[in-house]
Short mmCIF file of C-alpha atoms and ligand atoms in Angstrom, two decimals:
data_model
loop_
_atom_site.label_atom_id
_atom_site.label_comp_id
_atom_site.label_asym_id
_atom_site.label_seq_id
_atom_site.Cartn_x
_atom_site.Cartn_y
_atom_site.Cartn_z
CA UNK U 398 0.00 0.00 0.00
CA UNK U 399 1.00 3.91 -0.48
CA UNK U 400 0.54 6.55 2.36
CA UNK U 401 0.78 10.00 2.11
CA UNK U 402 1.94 11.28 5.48
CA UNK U 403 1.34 15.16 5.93
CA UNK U 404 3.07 17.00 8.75
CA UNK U 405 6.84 17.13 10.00
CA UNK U 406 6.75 17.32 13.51
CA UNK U 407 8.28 14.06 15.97
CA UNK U 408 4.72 13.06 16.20
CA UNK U 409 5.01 12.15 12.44
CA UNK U 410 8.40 10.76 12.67
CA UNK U 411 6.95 8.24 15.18
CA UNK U 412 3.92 7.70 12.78
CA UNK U 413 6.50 6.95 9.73
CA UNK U 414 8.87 4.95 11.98
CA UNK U 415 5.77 2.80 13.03
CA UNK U 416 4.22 2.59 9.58
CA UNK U 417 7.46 1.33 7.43
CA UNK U 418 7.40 -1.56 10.05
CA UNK U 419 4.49 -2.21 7.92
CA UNK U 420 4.73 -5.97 5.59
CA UNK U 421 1.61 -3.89 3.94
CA UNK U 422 3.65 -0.68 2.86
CA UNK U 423 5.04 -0.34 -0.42
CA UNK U 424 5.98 3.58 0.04
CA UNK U 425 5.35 5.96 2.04
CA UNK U 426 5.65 9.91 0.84
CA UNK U 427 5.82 12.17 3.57
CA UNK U 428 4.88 15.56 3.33
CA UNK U 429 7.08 17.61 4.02
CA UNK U 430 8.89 15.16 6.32
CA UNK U 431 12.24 16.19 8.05
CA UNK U 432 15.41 14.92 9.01
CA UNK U 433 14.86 11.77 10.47
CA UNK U 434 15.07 9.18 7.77
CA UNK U 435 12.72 6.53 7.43
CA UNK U 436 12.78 3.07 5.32
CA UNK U 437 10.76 3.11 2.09
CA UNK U 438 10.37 6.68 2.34
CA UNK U 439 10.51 10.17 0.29
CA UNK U 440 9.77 13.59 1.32
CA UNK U 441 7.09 15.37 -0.54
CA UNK U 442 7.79 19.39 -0.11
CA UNK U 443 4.33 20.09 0.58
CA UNK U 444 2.80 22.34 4.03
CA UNK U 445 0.41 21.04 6.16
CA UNK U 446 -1.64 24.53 5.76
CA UNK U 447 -0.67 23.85 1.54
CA UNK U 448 -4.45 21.82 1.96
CA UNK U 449 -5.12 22.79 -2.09
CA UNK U 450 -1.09 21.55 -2.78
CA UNK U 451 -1.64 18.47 -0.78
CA UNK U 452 -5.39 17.65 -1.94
CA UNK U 453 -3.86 18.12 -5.97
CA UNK U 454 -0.86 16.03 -5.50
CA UNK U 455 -3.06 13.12 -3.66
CA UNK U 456 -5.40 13.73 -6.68
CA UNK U 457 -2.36 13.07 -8.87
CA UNK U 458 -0.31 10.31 -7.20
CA UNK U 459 -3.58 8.25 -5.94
CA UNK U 460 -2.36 7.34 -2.50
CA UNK U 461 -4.69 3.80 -0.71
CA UNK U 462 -4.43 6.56 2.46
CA UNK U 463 -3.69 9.76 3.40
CA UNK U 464 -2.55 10.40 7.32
CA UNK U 465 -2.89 13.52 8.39
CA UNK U 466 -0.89 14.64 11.51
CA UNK U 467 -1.19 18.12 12.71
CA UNK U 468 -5.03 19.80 13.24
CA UNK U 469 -4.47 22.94 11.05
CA UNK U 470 -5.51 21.04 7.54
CA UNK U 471 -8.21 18.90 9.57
CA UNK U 472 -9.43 22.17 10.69
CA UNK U 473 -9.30 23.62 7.00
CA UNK U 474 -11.12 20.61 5.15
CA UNK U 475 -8.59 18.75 4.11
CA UNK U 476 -10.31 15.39 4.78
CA UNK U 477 -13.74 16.27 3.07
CA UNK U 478 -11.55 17.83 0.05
CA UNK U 479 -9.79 13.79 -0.08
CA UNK U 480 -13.06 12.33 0.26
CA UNK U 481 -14.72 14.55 -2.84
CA UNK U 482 -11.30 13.21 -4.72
CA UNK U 483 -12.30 9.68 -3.79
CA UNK U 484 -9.44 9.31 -1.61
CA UNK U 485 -9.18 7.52 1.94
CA UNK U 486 -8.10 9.73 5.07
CA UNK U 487 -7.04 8.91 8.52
CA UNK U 488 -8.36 12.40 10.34
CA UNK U 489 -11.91 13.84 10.97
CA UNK U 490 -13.75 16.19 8.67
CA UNK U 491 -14.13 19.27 8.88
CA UNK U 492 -17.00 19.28 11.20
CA UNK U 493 -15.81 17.12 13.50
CA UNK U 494 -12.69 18.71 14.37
CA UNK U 495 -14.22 21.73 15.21
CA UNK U 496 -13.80 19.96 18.76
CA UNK U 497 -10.24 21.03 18.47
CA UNK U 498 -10.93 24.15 16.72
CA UNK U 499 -13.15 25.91 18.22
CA UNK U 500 -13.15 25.74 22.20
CA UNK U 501 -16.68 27.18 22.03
CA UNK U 502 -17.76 24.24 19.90
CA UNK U 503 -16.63 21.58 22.54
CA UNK U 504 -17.75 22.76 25.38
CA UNK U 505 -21.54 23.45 24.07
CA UNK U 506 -21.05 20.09 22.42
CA UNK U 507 -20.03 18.42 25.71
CA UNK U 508 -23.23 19.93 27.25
CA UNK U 509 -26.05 18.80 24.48
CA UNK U 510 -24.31 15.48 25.10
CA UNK U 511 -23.51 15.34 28.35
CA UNK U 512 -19.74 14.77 28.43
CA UNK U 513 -17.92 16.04 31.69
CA UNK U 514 -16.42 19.31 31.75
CA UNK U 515 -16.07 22.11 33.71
CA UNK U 516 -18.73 25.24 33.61
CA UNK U 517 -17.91 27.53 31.09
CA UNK U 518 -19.11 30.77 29.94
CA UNK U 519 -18.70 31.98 26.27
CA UNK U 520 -18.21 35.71 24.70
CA UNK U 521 -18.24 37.47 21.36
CA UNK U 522 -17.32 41.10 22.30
CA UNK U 523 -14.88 42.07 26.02
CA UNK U 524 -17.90 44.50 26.77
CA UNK U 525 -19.94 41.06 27.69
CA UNK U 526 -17.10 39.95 29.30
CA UNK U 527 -15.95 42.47 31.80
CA UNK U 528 -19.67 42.92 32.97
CA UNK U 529 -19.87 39.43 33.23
CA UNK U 530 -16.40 39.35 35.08
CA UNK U 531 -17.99 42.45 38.02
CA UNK U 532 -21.39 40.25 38.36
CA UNK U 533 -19.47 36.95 39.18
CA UNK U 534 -19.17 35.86 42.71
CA UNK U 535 -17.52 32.37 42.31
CA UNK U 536 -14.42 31.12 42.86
CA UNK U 537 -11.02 31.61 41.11
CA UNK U 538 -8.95 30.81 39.36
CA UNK U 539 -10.77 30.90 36.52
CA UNK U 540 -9.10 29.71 33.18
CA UNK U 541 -9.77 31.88 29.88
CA UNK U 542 -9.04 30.80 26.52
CA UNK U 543 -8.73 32.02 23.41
CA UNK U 544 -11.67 30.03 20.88
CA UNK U 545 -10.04 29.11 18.28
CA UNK U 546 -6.29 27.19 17.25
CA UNK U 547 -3.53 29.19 19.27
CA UNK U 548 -0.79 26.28 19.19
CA UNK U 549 -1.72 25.67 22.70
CA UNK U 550 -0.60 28.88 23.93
CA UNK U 551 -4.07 30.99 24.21
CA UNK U 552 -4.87 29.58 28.14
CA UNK U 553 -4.57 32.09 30.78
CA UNK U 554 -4.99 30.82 34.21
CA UNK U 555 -6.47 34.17 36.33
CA UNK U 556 -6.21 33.79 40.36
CA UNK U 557 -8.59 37.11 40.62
CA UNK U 558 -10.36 39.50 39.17
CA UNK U 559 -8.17 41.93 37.87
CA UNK U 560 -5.95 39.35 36.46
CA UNK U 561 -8.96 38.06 34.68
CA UNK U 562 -9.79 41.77 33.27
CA UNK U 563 -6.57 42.27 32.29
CA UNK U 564 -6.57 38.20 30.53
CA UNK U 565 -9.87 39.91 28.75
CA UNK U 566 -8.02 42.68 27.47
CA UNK U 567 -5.09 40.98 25.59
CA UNK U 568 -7.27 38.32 24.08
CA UNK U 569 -10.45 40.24 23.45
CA UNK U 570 -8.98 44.15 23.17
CA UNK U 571 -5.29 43.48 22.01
CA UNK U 572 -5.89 40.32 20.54
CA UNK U 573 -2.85 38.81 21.39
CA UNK U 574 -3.90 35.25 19.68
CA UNK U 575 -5.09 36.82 16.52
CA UNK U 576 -8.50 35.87 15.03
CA UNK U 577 -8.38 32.98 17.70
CA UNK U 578 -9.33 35.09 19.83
CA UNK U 579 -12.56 36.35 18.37
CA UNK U 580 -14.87 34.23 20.88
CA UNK U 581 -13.04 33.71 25.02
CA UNK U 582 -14.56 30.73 26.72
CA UNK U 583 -14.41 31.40 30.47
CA UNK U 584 -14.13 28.15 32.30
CA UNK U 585 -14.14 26.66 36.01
CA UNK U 586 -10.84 25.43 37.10
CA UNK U 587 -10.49 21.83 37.82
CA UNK U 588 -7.90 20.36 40.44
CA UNK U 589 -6.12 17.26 40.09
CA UNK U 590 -4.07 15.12 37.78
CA UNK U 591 -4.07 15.37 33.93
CA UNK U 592 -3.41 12.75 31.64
CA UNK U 593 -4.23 12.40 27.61
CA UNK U 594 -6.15 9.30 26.22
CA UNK U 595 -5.69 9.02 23.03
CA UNK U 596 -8.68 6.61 20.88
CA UNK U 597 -8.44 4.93 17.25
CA UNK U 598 -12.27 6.06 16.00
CA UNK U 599 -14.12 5.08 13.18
CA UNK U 600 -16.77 6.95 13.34
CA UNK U 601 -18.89 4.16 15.56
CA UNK U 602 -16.32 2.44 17.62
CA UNK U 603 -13.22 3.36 19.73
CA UNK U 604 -10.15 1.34 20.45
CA UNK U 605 -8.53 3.08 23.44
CA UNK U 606 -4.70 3.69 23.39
CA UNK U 607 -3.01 3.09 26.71
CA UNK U 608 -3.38 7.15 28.96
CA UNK U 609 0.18 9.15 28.68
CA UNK U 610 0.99 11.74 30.67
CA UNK U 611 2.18 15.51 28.90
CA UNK U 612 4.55 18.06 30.05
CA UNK U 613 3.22 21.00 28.83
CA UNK U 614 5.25 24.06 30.81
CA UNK U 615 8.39 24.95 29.86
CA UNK U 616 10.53 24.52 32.84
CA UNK U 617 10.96 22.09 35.77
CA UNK U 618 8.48 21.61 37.97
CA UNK U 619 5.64 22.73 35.96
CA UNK U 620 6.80 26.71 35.76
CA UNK U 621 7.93 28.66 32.91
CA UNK U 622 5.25 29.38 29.71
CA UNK U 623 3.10 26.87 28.37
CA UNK U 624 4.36 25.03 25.19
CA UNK U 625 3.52 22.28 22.68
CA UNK U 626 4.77 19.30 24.86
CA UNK U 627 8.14 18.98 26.53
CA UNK U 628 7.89 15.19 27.27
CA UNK U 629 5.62 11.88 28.00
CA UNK U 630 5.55 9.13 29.56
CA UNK U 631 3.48 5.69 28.78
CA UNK U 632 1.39 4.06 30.36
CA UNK U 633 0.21 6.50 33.36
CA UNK U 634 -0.59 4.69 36.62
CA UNK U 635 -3.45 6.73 37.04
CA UNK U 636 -5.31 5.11 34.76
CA UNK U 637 -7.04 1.48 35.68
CA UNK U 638 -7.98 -0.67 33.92
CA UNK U 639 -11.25 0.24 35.09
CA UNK U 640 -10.75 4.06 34.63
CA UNK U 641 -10.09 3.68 31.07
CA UNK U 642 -13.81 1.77 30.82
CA UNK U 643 -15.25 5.13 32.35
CA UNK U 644 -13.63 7.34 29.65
CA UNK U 645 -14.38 4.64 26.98
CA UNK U 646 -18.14 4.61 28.16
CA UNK U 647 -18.36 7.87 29.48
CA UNK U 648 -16.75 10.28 27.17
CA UNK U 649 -15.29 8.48 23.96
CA UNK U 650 -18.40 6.74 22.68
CA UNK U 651 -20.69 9.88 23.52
CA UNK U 652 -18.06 12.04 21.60
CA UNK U 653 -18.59 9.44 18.73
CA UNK U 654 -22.27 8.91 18.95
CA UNK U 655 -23.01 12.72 19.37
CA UNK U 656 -21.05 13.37 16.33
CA UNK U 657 -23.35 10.98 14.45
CA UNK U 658 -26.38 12.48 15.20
CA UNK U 659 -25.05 15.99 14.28
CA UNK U 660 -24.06 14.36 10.85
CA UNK U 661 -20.55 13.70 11.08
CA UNK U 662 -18.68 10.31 11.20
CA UNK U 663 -15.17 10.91 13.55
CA UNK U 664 -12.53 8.84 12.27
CA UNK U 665 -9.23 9.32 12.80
CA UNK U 666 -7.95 9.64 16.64
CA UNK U 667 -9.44 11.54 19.21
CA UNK U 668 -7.43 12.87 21.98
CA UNK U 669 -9.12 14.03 25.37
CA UNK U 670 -7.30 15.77 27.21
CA UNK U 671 -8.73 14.89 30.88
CA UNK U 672 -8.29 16.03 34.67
CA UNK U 673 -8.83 13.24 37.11
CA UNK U 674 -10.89 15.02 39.67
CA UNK U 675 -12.24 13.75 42.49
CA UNK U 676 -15.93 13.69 41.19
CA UNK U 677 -14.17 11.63 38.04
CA UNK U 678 -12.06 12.32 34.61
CA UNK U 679 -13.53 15.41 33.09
CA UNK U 680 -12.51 16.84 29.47
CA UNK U 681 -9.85 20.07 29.45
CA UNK U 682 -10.16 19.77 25.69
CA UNK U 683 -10.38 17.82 22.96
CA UNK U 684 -7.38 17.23 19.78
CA UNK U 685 -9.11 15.58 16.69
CA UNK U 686 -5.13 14.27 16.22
CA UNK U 687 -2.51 12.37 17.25
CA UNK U 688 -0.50 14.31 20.27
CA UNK U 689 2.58 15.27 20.64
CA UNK U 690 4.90 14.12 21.92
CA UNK U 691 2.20 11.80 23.27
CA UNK U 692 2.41 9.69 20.05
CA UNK U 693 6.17 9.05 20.37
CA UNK U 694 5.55 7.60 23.95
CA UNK U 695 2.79 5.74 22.54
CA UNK U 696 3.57 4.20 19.20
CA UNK U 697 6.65 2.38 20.19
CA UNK U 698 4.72 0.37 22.48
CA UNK U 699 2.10 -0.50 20.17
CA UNK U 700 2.61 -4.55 18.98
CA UNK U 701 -0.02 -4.82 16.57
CA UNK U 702 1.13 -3.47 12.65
CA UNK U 703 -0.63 0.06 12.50
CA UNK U 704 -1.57 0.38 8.89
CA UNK U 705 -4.61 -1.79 9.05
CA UNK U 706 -5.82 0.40 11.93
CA UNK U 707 -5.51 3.40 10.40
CA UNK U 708 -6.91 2.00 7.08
CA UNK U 709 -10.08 0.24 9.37
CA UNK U 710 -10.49 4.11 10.81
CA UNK U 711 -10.61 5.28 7.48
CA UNK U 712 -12.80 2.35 5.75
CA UNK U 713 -15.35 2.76 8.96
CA UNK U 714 -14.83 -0.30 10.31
CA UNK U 715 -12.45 -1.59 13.56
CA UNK U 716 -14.81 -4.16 14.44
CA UNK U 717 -11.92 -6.87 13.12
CA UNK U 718 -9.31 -5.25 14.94
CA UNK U 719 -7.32 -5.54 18.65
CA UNK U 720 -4.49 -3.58 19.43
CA UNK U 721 -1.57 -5.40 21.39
CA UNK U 722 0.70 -3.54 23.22
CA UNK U 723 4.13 -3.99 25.16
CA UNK U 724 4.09 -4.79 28.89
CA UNK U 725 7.40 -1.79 28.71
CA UNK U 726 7.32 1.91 29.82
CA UNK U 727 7.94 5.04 27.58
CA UNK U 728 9.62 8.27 28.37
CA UNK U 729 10.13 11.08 25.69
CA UNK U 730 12.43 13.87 26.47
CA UNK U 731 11.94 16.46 24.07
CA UNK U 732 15.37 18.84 23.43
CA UNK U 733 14.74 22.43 22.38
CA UNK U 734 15.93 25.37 20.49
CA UNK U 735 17.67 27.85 22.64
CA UNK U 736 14.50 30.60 23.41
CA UNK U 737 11.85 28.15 23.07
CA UNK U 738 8.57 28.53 23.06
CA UNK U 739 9.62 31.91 22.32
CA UNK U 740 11.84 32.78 19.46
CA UNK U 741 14.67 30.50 18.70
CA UNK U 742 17.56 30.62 16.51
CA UNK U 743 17.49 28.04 13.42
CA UNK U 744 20.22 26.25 11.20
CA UNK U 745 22.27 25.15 14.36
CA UNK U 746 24.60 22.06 13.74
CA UNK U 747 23.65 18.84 15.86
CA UNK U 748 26.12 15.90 16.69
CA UNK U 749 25.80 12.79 18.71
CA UNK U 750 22.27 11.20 17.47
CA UNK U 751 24.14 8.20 16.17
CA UNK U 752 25.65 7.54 19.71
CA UNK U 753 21.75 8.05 21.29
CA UNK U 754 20.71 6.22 19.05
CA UNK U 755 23.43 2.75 19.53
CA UNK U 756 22.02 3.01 23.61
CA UNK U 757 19.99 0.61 24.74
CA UNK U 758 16.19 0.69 24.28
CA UNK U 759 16.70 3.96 22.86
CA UNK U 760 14.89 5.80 19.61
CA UNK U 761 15.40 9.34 18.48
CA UNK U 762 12.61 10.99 16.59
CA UNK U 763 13.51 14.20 14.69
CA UNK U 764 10.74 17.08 14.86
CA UNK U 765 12.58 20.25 14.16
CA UNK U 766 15.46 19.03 12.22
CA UNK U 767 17.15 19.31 9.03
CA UNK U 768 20.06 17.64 6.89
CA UNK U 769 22.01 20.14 4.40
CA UNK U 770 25.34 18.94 2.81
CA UNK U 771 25.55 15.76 4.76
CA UNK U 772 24.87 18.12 8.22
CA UNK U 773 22.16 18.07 10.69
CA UNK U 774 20.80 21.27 11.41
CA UNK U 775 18.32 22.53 14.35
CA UNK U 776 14.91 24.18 11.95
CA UNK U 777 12.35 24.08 14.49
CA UNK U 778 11.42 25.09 18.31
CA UNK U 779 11.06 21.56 19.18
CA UNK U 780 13.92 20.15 17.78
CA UNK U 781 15.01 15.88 18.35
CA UNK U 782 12.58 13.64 21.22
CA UNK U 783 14.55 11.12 22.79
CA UNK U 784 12.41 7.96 23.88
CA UNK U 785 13.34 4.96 26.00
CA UNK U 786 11.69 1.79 26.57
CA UNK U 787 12.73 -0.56 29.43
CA UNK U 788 10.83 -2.86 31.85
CA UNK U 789 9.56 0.23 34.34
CA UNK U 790 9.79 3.95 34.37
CA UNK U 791 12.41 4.81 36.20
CA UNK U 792 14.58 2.71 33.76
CA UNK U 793 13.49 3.88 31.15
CA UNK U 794 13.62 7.37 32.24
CA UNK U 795 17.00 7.52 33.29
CA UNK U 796 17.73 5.70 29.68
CA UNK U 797 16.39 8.49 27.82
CA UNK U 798 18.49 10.99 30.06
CA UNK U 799 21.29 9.29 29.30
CA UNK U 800 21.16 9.15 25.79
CA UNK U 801 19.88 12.78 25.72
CA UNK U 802 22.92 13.75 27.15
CA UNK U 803 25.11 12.60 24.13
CA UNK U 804 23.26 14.82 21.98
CA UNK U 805 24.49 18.46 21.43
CA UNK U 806 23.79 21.75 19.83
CA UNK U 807 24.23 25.33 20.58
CA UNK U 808 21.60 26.36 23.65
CA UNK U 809 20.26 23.28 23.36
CA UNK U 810 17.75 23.00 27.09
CA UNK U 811 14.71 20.54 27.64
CA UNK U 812 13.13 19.70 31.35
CA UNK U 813 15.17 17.53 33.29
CA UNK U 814 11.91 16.19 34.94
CA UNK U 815 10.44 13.97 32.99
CA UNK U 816 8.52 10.77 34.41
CA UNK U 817 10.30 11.97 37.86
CA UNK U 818 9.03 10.26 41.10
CA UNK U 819 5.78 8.81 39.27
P1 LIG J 1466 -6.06 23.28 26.82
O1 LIG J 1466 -5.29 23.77 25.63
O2 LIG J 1466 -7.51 23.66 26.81
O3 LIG J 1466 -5.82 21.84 27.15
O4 LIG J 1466 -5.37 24.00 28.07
C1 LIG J 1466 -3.97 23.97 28.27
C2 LIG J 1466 -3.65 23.62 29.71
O5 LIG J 1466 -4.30 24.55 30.61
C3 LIG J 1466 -4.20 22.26 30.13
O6 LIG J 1466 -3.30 21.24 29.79
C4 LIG J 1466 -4.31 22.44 31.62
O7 LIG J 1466 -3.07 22.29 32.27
C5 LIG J 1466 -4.75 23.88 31.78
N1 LIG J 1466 -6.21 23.97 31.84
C6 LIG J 1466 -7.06 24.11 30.79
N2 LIG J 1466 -8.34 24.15 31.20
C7 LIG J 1466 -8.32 24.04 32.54
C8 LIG J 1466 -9.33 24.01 33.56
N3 LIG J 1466 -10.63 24.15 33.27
N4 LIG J 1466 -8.94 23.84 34.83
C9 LIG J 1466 -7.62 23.71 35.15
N5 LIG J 1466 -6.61 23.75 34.25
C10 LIG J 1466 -6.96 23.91 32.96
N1 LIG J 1467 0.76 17.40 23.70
C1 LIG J 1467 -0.40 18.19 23.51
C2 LIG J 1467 -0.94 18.18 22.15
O1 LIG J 1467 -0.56 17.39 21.31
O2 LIG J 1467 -1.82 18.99 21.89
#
């Protein structure tokens, strides 16, 4: 079979790794890939937001599937534009990942179908907003958020209410995420722990992946800004057995038979991004994706051959499949640009991913990488994700450390605590 892979993050590095594993692959273009190199494989230079570019050269090269990675070209069509072309996609139409894109969308759609969440209040204009803000008595913190796609960055966590005024005025007034910013969902805060749960869906049925747990702050010990991911670890303790029949029952298959009954079939994976509170999981958000670096903590433990999963999401039919996974532990590190999540500097050289790679149990996925003239050069924020397997966590964490550790480029930084005391 031929995939088209879109996206060039680690998340798809993990996806290609994992796919050319494949006895079903015959090739696999990736578009636009990066530096990590991958068996049977050649880069397409194609953008993710290129949806017309990508949908044309499907239309042209007839892949059996297309995967698509990141949400920005979910979020812009690109699925339903395949479809019209006759072509089979792994990733959720348009509609459907408006649980991603629009924050508004997912919490009103938790509420006609009764999905946990926290209580929310929505705004089209910071007039609304600030009188709402001087008539509420509650509690705080409240969180605001921007509506739309803000690269996880438009959350503002307010502990009163002039924080929250002032949270009303960059989104709203100075709109500091853009057009993202048109609607701000207000929500309740929710204590407790988070993890993601990530599901296989096609469009009826869910095959849950085993719950990771995200880094999402910059720095050690959860300070510093808020960023895509700066590591993962696989499979979280805090999620039973039992636990994961809850979220299955409880806010997977509502997500899936909700969708239905607005018209729209979700296939492709949806992530829920959950706090474990004491009155149960409740959903933070939604991803109509793949996470990252979730994936790369998840994938490598995955047994089973992953084509004909994503190919059963796509068809509309898992009812044939299990998933087996390892009995190991995962732990990503993810290294970084110097300045990230702010600005970084690109085109850095990086050395020692050979030696990473030769320790044991170790994998390197590239996310923002490069190779020029037989060099390897930093290109992105996020820049290489070191994973370890081994027999617990703690091995495998300090695995992953290690191995990090023979990497090197200039300001190279990344949180040194990862899977710590878990
Ligand atoms: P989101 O992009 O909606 O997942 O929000 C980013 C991060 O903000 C989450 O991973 C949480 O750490 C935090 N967060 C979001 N919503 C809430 C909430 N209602 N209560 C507490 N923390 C939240
Ligand atoms: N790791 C968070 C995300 O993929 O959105």
């Amino acid at each position: 079979m031929r995939i088209l892979l879109i996206g060039g993050g680690g998340r798809e590095h993990a996806l290609a790794w994992k796919l050319s594993q494949s006895p079903l692959l015959s090739r696999l273009d990736w578009a636009p890939g990066n530096g990590g190199v991958v068996p049977l494989c050649a880069a397409v230079p194609i953008l993710p937001e290129d949806v017309q570019g990508i949908a044309a050269y499907a239309a042209k090269s007839r892949p059996d599937l297309v995967v698509v990675g990141p949400e920005v070209p979910l979020a812009m069509g690109i699925s339903d534009m395949l479809a019209a072309e006759g072509i089979k996609v792994f990733g959720p139409n348009r509609q459907a990942a408006r649980l991603e894109a629009s924050k508004r969308f997912a919490k009103d759609f938790c509420k006609r179908h009764n999905i946990p969440t926290s209580g929310y209040w929505a705004f089209d204009n910071a007039g609304a907003a600030n009188s709402w803000l001087e008539s509420y008595k509650g509690p705080f913190p409240l969180v605001l958020k921007a509506d739309g796609l803000a690269a996880g960055k438009g959350v503002l966590i307010c502990n009163d209410a002039s924080e929250a005024k002032e949270g009303i005025a960059s989104v709203m007034e100075r709109k500091e995420f853009g057009r993202a910013g048109e609607t701000l969902v207000i929500e309740e805060f929710l204590r407790g722990e988070e993890v993601s749960v990530l599901a296989f869906c096609d469009g009826k049925r869910a095959l849950l992946m085993p719950a990771a747990r995200d880094y999402k702050r910059a720095l050690d010990r959860d300070e510093g800004l808020n960023t895509g991911g700066m590591g993962a670890y696989c499979p979280s303790a805090r999620v039973s057995k039992a636990l994961q029949g809850e979220v299955l029952k409880n806010i997977i298959e509502p997500v899936l038979l909700g969708m239905s009954k607005e018209g729209a079939s979700y296939r492709g994976v949806l992530y829920a991004g959950l706090m474990l509170t004491e009155s149960g999981p409740k959903v933070l958000e939604f991803n109509c994706r793949f996470g990252d670096p979730e994936t790369q903590a998840v994938l490598p433990r995955l047994s089973s051959d992953l084509l004909p999963v994503l190919m059963a999401c796509a068809r509309g039919d898992l009812s044939d499949l299990e998933l087996s996974w390892s009995e190991e532990s995962s732990v990503v590190v993810v290294l970084c640009s110097e300045g990230y999540p702010g600005h970084y500097p690109k085109g850095r050289e990086i050395t020692g991913v050979a030696e990473a790679e030769k320790s044991m149990g170790v994998l390197v996925f590239h996310a923002g990488t490069k190779r020029e003239g037989g060099r390897l050069l930093t290109s992105g924020g996020r820049v290489l994700n070191v994973v370890a397997l081994a027999s617990d966590v703690a091995t495998a964490r300090r695995r992953a450390y290690e191995a990090a550790e023979r990497i090197r480029f200039e300001g190279m930084h990344y949180r040194k605590d990862i899977a710590e005391n878990i």
